[in-house]
C-alpha positions as a Python dict, from the first residue, in 0.01 Angstrom:
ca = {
    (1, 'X'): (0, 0, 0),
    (2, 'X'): (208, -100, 312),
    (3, 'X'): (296, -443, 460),
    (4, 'X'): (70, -601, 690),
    (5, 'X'): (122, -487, 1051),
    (6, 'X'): (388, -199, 882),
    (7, 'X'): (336, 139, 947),
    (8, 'X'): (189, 364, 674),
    (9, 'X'): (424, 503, 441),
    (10, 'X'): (434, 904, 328),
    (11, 'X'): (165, 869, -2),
    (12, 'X'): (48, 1106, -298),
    (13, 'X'): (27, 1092, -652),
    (14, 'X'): (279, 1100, -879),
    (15, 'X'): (274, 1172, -1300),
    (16, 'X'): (444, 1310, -1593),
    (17, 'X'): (351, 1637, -1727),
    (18, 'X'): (-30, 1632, -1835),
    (19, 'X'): (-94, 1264, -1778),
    (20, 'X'): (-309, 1076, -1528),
    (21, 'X'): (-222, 1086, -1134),
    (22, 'X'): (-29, 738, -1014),
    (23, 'X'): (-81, 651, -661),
    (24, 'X'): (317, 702, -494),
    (25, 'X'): (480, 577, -123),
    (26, 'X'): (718, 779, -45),
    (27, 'X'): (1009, 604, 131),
    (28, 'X'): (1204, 912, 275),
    (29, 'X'): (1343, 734, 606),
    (30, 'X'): (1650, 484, 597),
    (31, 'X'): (1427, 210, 681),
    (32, 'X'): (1161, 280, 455),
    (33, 'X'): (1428, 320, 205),
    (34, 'X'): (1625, 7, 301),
    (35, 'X'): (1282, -172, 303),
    (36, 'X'): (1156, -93, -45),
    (37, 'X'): (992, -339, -203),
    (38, 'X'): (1117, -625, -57),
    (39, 'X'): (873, -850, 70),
    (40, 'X'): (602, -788, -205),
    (41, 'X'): (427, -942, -430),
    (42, 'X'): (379, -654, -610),
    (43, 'X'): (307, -289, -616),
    (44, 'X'): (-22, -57, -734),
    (45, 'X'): (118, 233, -861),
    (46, 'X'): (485, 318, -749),
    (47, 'X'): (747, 372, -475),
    (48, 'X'): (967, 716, -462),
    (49, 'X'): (1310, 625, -280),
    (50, 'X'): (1450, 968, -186),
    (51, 'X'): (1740, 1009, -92),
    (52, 'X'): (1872, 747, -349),
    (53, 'X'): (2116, 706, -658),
    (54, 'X'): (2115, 299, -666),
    (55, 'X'): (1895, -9, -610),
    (56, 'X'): (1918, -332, -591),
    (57, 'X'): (1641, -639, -680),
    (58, 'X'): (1771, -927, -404),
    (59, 'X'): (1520, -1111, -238),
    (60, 'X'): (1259, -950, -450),
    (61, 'X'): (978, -1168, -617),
    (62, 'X'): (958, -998, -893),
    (63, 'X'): (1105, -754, -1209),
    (64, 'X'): (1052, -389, -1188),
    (65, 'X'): (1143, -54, -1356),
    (66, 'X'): (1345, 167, -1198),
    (67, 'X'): (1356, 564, -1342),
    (68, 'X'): (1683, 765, -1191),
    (69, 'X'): (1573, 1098, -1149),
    (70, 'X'): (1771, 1451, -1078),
    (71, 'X'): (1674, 1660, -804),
    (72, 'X'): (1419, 1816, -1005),
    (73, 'X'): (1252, 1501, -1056),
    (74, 'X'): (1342, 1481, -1437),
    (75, 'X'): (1408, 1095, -1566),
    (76, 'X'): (1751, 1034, -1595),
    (77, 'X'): (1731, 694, -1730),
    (78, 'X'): (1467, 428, -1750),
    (79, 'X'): (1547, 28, -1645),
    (80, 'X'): (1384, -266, -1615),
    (81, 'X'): (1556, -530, -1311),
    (82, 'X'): (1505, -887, -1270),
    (83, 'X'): (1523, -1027, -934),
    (84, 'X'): (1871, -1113, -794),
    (85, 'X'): (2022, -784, -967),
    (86, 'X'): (2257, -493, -870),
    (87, 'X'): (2209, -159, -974),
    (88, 'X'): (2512, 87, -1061),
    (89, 'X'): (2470, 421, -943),
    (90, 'X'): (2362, 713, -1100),
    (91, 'X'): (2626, 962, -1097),
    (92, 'X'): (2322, 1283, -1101),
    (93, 'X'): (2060, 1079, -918),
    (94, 'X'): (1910, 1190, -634),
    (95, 'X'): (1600, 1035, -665),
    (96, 'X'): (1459, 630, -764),
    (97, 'X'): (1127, 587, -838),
    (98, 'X'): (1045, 230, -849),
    (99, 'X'): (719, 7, -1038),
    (100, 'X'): (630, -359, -1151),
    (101, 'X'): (823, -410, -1481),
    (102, 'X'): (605, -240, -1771),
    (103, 'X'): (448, 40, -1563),
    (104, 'X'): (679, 308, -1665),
    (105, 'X'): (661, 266, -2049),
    (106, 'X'): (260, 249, -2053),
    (107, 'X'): (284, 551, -1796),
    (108, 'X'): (488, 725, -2050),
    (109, 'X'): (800, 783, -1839),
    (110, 'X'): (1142, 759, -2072),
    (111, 'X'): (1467, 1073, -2038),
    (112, 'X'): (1372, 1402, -2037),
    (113, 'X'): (1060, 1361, -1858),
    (114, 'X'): (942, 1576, -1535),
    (115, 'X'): (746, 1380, -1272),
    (116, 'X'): (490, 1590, -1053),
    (117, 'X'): (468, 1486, -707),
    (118, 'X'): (127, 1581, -540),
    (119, 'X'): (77, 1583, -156),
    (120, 'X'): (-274, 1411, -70),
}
């Protein structure tokens, strides 16, 4: 789902091992990256920041969970951000992958976990 009048973002599906496909922009560009999800009102299905260690939730309109993931794409840590917050870095993160607050726990992501990412 891009802005209106933005151009298309990179897309696939993303999931954890055996689970059901979750539509995924991929923001690989500095302004895609820098972009985010600012802007939003929300998101269906999630947003794949790559390169990236840190976020950060200013200006957004509203909370979302943020998984750190290695360069294998295996969660580092799972958070939940209110608006108006900073993210710390992730010393081993090379990856964010970014949903509305709540999607990652019904989606089953939590440490340990390897997410798939499928071209469309």
């Amino acid at each position: 789902m891009a802005a209106p009048g933005a151009p298309a973002a990179p897309s696939g599906t993303t999931a954890p091992s055996d689970r059901a496909a979750i539509p995924l922009e991929i923001a690989a560009s500095y302004r895609a990256r820098r972009r985010g999800l600012l802007g939003r009102d929300g998101i269906d299905g999630a947003l794949l920041l790559t390169p990236a260690s840190a976020v950060h939730t200013f200006r957004m309109r509203f909370a979302i969970d943020v998984a750190y993931l290695t360069r294998d794409l295996t969660v580092l840590t799972v958070r939940t951000m209110r608006p108006g917050r900073l993210g710390l870095p992730r010393l081993r993160a090379r990856h964010v992958l970014e949903a509305e607050a709540g999607a990652m726990a019904r989606w089953g992501l939590r440490p340990g976990v390897r997410v798939t990412v499928d071209a469309p």
